[in-house]
Amino acid sequence: MAPSETRSVRLPRLAFVVRILFAIFLFGTGIMTMGFATRGYPVGQTPDEVGQFMIALAKTGYLIFWVGLFKTVAGGLMFFPRTAPFAILMALPYAFNILLYVIFFAHQYLVVGIPDFAACALLIYCYFDWYRPIFAGPTPVSTPDSHGGENAL
């Protein structure tokens, strides 16, 4: 990164509020999800499609716990300004997966899935200056030759 470039946050006040709320959501639901992995997913006597899907995931024996741990770690990292850009990128696959899950499978949870993804997308927009080097092309590297000049082998 060039010395004149600065990493700023767009809409800093809104980004702060959304980041803290999203972090609380991820951290809390991550702990809850790990609890489901150890105690089982609460479903009724005749589970609907969503309940059957969650039971199938629980029967894998590992998936629910690791998703919960991942959400807890991403939410915890999001509380700190220095690690927030990394945590937002960590949360993106989860948020996108939840969006697809609620759109195509569990319509009753749209009120959770859409704001979840919207918060992640907004935070990516707000922190985009932090991600700009990822999309930049390679920077030219000059090597001094034995006489102090460039392009030496």
PDB file of C-alpha atoms in Angstrom, residues 72-125:
ATOM      1  CA  THR A  72     -18.591 -17.033  17.717  1.00  0.00           C
ATOM      2  CA  VAL A  73     -15.029 -16.305  16.593  1.00  0.00           C
ATOM      3  CA  ALA A  74     -16.162 -13.981  13.775  1.00  0.00           C
ATOM      4  CA  GLY A  75     -18.512 -12.155  16.145  1.00  0.00           C
ATOM      5  CA  GLY A  76     -15.805 -11.827  18.781  1.00  0.00           C
ATOM      6  CA  LEU A  77     -13.288 -10.445  16.291  1.00  0.00           C
ATOM      7  CA  MET A  78     -15.857  -7.957  15.030  1.00  0.00           C
ATOM      8  CA  PHE A  79     -15.912  -6.174  18.399  1.00  0.00           C
ATOM      9  CA  PHE A  80     -12.369  -4.872  17.826  1.00  0.00           C
ATOM     10  CA  PRO A  81     -11.786  -2.211  15.148  1.00  0.00           C
ATOM     11  CA  ARG A  82      -8.445  -3.688  14.108  1.00  0.00           C
ATOM     12  CA  THR A  83      -9.847  -7.153  13.359  1.00  0.00           C
ATOM     13  CA  ALA A  84     -13.283  -6.062  12.128  1.00  0.00           C
ATOM     14  CA  PRO A  85     -12.439  -6.079   8.381  1.00  0.00           C
ATOM     15  CA  PHE A  86     -11.186  -9.670   8.652  1.00  0.00           C
ATOM     16  CA  ALA A  87     -14.202 -10.735  10.730  1.00  0.00           C
ATOM     17  CA  ILE A  88     -16.593  -9.212   8.182  1.00  0.00           C
ATOM     18  CA  LEU A  89     -15.008 -11.277   5.422  1.00  0.00           C
ATOM     19  CA  MET A  90     -15.211 -14.341   7.678  1.00  0.00           C
ATOM     20  CA  ALA A  91     -18.934 -13.735   8.192  1.00  0.00           C
ATOM     21  CA  LEU A  92     -19.737 -13.269   4.486  1.00  0.00           C
ATOM     22  CA  PRO A  93     -20.022 -16.978   3.542  1.00  0.00           C
ATOM     23  CA  TYR A  94     -22.209 -17.619   6.585  1.00  0.00           C
ATOM     24  CA  ALA A  95     -24.460 -14.620   5.857  1.00  0.00           C
ATOM     25  CA  PHE A  96     -24.810 -15.567   2.188  1.00  0.00           C
ATOM     26  CA  ASN A  97     -25.611 -19.174   3.094  1.00  0.00           C
ATOM     27  CA  ILE A  98     -28.267 -18.045   5.578  1.00  0.00           C
ATOM     28  CA  LEU A  99     -29.767 -15.751   2.926  1.00  0.00           C
ATOM     29  CA  LEU A 100     -30.070 -18.662   0.491  1.00  0.00           C
ATOM     30  CA  TYR A 101     -31.402 -20.938   3.254  1.00  0.00           C
ATOM     31  CA  VAL A 102     -34.226 -18.568   4.227  1.00  0.00           C
ATOM     32  CA  ILE A 103     -35.144 -17.672   0.648  1.00  0.00           C
ATOM     33  CA  PHE A 104     -35.341 -21.228  -0.665  1.00  0.00           C
ATOM     34  CA  PHE A 105     -36.088 -23.314   2.408  1.00  0.00           C
ATOM     35  CA  ALA A 106     -37.147 -21.611   5.638  1.00  0.00           C
ATOM     36  CA  HIS A 107     -39.340 -18.686   4.581  1.00  0.00           C
ATOM     37  CA  GLN A 108     -40.509 -18.025   8.139  1.00  0.00           C
ATOM     38  CA  TYR A 109     -36.979 -16.808   9.039  1.00  0.00           C
ATOM     39  CA  LEU A 110     -36.744 -14.134   6.325  1.00  0.00           C
ATOM     40  CA  VAL A 111     -36.928 -11.435   9.030  1.00  0.00           C
ATOM     41  CA  VAL A 112     -33.600 -12.733  10.366  1.00  0.00           C
ATOM     42  CA  GLY A 113     -31.827 -13.836   7.183  1.00  0.00           C
ATOM     43  CA  ILE A 114     -32.292 -10.718   5.088  1.00  0.00           C
ATOM     44  CA  PRO A 115     -31.068  -8.220   7.741  1.00  0.00           C
ATOM     45  CA  ASP A 116     -28.203 -10.605   8.537  1.00  0.00           C
ATOM     46  CA  PHE A 117     -26.972 -10.531   4.944  1.00  0.00           C
ATOM     47  CA  ALA A 118     -27.759  -6.815   4.553  1.00  0.00           C
ATOM     48  CA  ALA A 119     -25.619  -5.989   7.602  1.00  0.00           C
ATOM     49  CA  CYS A 120     -22.710  -7.974   6.184  1.00  0.00           C
ATOM     50  CA  ALA A 121     -23.067  -6.376   2.733  1.00  0.00           C
ATOM     51  CA  LEU A 122     -23.261  -2.884   4.240  1.00  0.00           C
ATOM     52  CA  LEU A 123     -20.158  -3.531   6.338  1.00  0.00           C
ATOM     53  CA  ILE A 124     -18.257  -4.762   3.293  1.00  0.00           C
ATOM     54  CA  TYR A 125     -19.214  -1.528   1.535  1.00  0.00           C
TER      55      TYR A 125
END
